[in-house]
Coordinates of C-alpha atoms in Angstrom, one line a residue:
X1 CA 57.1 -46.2 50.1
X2 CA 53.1 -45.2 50.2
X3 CA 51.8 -41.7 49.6
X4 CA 51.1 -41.8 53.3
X5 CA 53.9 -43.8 55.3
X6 CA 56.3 -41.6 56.7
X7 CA 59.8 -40.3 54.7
X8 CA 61.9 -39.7 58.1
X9 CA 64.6 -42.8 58.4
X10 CA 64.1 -44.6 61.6
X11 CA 67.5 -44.4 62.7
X12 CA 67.9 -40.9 62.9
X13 CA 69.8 -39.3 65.8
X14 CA 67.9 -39.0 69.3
X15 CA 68.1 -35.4 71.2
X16 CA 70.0 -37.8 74.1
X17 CA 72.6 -39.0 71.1
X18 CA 73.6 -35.9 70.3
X19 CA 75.0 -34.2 73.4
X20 CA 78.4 -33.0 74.4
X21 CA 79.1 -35.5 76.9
X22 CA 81.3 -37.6 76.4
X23 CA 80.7 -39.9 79.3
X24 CA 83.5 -43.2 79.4
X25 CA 84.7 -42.7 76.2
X26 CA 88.4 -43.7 75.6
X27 CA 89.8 -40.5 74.1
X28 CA 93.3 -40.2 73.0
X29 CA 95.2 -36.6 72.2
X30 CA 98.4 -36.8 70.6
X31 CA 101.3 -33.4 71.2
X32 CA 100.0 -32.4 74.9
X33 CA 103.4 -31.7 76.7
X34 CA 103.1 -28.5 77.1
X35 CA 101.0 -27.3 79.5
X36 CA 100.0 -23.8 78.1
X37 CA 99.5 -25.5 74.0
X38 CA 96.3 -26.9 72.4
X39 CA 97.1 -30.5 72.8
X40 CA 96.8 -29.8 76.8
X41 CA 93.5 -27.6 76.6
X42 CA 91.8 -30.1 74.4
X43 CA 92.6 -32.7 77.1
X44 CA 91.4 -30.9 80.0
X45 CA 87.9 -30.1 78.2
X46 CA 87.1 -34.0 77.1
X47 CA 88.3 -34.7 80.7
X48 CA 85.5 -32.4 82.0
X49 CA 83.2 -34.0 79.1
X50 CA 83.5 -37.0 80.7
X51 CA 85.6 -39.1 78.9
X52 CA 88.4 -41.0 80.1
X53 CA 91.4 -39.3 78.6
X54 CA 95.1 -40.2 77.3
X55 CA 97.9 -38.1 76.8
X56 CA 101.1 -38.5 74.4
X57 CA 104.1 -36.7 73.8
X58 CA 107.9 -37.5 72.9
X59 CA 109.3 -36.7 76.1
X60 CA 109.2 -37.9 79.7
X61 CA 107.6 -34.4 80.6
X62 CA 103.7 -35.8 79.9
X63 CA 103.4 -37.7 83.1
X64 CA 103.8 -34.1 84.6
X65 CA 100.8 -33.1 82.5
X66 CA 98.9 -36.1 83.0
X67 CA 99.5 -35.9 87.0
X68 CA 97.8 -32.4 86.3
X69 CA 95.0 -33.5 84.6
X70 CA 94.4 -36.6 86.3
X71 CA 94.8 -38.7 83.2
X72 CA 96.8 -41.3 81.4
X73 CA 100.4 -40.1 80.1
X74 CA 102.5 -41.9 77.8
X75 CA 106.0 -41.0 75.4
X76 CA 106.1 -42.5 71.8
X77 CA 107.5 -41.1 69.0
X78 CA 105.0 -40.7 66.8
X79 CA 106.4 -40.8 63.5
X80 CA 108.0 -44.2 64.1
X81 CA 105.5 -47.0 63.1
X82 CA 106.4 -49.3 65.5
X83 CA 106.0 -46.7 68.4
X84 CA 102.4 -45.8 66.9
X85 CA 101.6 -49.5 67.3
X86 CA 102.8 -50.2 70.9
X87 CA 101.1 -47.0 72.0
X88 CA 97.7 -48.4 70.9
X89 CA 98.0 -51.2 72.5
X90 CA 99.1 -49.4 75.6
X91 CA 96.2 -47.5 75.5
X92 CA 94.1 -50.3 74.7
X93 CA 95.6 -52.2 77.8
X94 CA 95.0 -49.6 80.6
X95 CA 91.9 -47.6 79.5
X96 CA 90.1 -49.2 76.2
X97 CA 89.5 -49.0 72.8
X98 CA 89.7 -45.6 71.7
X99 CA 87.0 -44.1 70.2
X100 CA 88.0 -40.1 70.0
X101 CA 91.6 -39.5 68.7
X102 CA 93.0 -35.9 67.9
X103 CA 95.8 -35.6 66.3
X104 CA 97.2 -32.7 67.5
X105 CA 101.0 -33.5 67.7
X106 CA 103.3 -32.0 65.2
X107 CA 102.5 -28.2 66.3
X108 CA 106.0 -26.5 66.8
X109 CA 107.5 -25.5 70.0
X110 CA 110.7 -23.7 71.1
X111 CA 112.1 -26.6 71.0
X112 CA 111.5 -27.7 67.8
X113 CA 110.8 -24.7 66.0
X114 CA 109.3 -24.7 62.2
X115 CA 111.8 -24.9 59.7
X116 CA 111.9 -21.1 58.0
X117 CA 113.1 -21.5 54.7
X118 CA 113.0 -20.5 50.7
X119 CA 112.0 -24.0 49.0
X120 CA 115.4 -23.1 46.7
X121 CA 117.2 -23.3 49.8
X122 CA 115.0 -26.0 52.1
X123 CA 117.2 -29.8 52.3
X124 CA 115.5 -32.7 51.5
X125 CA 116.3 -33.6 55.7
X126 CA 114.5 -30.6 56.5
X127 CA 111.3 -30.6 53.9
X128 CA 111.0 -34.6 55.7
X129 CA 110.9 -33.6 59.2
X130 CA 108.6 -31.1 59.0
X131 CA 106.4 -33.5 56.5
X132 CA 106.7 -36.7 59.3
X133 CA 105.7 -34.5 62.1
X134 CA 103.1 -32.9 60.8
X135 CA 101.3 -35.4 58.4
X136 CA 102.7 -38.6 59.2
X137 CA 101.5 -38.4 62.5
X138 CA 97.8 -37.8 61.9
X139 CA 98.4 -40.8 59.2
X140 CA 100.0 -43.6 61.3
X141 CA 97.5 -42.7 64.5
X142 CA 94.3 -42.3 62.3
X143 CA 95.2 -45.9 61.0
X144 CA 95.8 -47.5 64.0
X145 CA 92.5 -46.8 65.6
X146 CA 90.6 -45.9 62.7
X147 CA 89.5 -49.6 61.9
X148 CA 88.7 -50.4 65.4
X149 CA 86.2 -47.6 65.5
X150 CA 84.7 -48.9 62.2
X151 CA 84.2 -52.1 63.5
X152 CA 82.6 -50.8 66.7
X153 CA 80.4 -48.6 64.9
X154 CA 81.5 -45.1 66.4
X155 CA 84.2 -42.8 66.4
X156 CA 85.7 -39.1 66.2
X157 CA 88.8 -38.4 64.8
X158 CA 89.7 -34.6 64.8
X159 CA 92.8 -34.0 63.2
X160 CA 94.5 -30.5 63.8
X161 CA 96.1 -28.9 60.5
X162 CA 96.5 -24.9 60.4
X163 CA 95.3 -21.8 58.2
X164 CA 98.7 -22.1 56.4
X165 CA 98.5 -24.3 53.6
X166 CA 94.7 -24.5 53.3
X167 CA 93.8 -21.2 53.6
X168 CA 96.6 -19.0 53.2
X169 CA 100.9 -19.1 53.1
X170 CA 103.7 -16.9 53.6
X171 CA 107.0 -17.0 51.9
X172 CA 110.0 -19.7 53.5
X173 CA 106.6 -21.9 55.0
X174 CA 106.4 -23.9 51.9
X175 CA 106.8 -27.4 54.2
X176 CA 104.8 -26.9 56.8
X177 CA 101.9 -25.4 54.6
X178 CA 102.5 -28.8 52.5
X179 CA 101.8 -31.0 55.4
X180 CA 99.0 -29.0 56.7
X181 CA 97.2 -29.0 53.7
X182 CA 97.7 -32.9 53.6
X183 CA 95.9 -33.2 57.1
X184 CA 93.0 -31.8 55.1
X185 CA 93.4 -33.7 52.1
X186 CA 93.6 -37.0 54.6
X187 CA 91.2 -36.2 56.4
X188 CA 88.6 -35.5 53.8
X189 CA 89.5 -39.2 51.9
X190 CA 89.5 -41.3 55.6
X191 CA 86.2 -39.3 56.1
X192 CA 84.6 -40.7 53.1
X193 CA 86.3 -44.2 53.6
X194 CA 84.4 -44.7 57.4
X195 CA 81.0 -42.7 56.6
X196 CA 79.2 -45.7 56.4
X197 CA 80.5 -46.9 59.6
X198 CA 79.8 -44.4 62.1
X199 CA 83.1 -42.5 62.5
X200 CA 83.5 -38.9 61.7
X201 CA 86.5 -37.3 60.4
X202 CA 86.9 -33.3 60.6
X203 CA 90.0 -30.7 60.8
X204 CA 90.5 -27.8 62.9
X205 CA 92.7 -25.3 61.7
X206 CA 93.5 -23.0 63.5
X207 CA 95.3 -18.8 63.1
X208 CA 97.1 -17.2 65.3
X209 CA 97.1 -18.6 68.6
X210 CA 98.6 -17.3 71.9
X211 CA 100.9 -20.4 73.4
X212 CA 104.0 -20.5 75.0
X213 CA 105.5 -21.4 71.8
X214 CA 104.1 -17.9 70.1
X215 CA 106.8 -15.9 69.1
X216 CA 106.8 -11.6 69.1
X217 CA 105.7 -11.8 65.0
X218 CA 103.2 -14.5 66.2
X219 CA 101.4 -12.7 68.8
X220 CA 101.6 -8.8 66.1
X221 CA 100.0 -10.9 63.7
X222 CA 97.3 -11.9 66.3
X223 CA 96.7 -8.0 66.7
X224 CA 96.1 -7.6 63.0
X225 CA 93.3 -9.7 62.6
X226 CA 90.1 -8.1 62.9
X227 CA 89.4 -9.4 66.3
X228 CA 92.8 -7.8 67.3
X229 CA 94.0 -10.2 69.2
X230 CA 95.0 -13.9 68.9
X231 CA 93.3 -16.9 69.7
X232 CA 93.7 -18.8 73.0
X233 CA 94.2 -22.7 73.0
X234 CA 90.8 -22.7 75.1
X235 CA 89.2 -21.3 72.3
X236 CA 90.4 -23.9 69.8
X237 CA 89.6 -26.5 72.2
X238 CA 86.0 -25.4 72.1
X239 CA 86.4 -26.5 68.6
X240 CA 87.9 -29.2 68.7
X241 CA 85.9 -31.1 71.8
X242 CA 82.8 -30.3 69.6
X243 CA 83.6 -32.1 66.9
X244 CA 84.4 -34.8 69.2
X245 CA 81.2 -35.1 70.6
X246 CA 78.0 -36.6 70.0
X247 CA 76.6 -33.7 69.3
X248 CA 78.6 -33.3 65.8
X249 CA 76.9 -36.4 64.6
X250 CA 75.9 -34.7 61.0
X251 CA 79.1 -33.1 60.3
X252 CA 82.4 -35.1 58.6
X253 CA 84.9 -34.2 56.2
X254 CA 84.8 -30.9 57.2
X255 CA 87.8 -28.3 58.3
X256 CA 86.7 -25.8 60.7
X257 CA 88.7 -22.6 60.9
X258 CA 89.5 -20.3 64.1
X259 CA 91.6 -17.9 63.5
X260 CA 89.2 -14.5 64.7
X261 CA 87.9 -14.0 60.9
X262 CA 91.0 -13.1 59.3
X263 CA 90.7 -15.4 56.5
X264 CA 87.4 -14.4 55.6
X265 CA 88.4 -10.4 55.3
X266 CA 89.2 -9.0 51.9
X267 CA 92.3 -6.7 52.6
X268 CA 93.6 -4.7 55.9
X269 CA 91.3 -1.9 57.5
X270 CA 91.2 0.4 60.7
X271 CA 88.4 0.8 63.2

């Protein structure tokens, strides 16, 4: 390089490459049965983004949500490997290669609520179920589309892991802060692995958040954060469906919190 020539790369982003849009991209979103949870949000706002948009869930109740939405359901359990696999190449089949994936299943619902437990008291069955549906998830889908979006050049994968275990914990949450702090510790080492080839890896984690799976301590806890009130699954949507985009281009590796600055605060206060 001369004194004179110029030191900008030549293949730096373009304003056009990094919008929001994310016009006829295959996008994939793991956990969006319910129709008031994250997993549904997140669906609806890459819909709207353009993308062309699959759903997933473990139950027969996400063709309801993708009627809704106007998108593709399908059920797969997704901490069987063998259901990972046929559901790619479902995907694959009727709308593409994906190139956004967010890992949003393992989020609890009344129907499968977190296991609440003293880690002198939590079974081995118990620490496992809350490990799979949390962690292995996010593991088996990142590595089923992962290396397709490294060959093709581009990607987003946006995995969703919480404020407990990364951030913070409470007594009796020792598994599920475990798996959620491995989605950060995964996502940060597949980051690094696909840098080179155009894929970005990045967490969301999000606080308290206002579902239909919130229970009555949930939603106090949402008044005691110096916002004082929780989060909405819109809101963590937002989040997520930037990190998705174009637009993020410059960011990977990365875990993004919403939780209404209660993490950040240095003890309780009135105002």
């Amino acid at each position: 390089m001369t004194p004179d020539s110029d030191p900008v790369p030549a293949d730096l982003p373009s304003l056009e490459s990094t919008t929001l849009r994310l016009d006829g991209r295959v996008a994939l979103v793991t956990g969006a049965g319910s129709p008031d949870g994250i997993g549904y949000a997140t669906a609806r706002r890459l819909r709207d983004l353009g993308a062309k948009v699959a759903i997933v869930s473990t139950t027969r109740r996400i063709h309801e949500r993708a009627d809704e939405l106007s998108v593709t359901g399908f059920v797969a359990d997704l901490t069987d490997e063998s259901e990972v696999g046929a559901l790619a190449d479902a995907v694959a089949d009727t709308l593409g290669d994906v190139e956004v994936l967010v890992n949003n299943a393992g989020l609890t619902s009344r129907a499968s609520p977190e296991v609440l437990r003293p880690v002198a008291q939590l079974t081995y069955e118990e620490w496992r179920t809350e490990i799979d549906r949390n962690l292995t998830t996010a593991f088996l889908c990142s590595r089923a589309f992962v290396g397709g979006m490294a060959e093709r050049g581009w990607g987003r994968i946006v995995n969703l892991a919480a404020t407990t275990g990364p951030v913070n914990a409470l007594p009796t949450e020792a598994a599920y802060a475990a798996a959620k702090a491995g989605v950060v510790g995964l996502t940060r080492a597949l980051a690094m692995e696909v840098v080179a080839d155009g894929v970005n890896v990045n967490a969301v984690a999000p606080g308290t958040i206002y579902t239909a799976a919130s229970t009555v301590a949930e939603l106090k806890q949402g008044l005691d954060t110096p916002m004082r009130r929780p989060g909405t699954p819109e809101e963590v949507a937002a989040a997520i469906t930037f990190l998705c985009s174009p637009a993020a281009s410059y960011i990977t590796g990365q875990m993004l919190v919403v939780d209404g600055g209660n993490s950040v605060r240095e003890s309780q206060y009135t105002r």
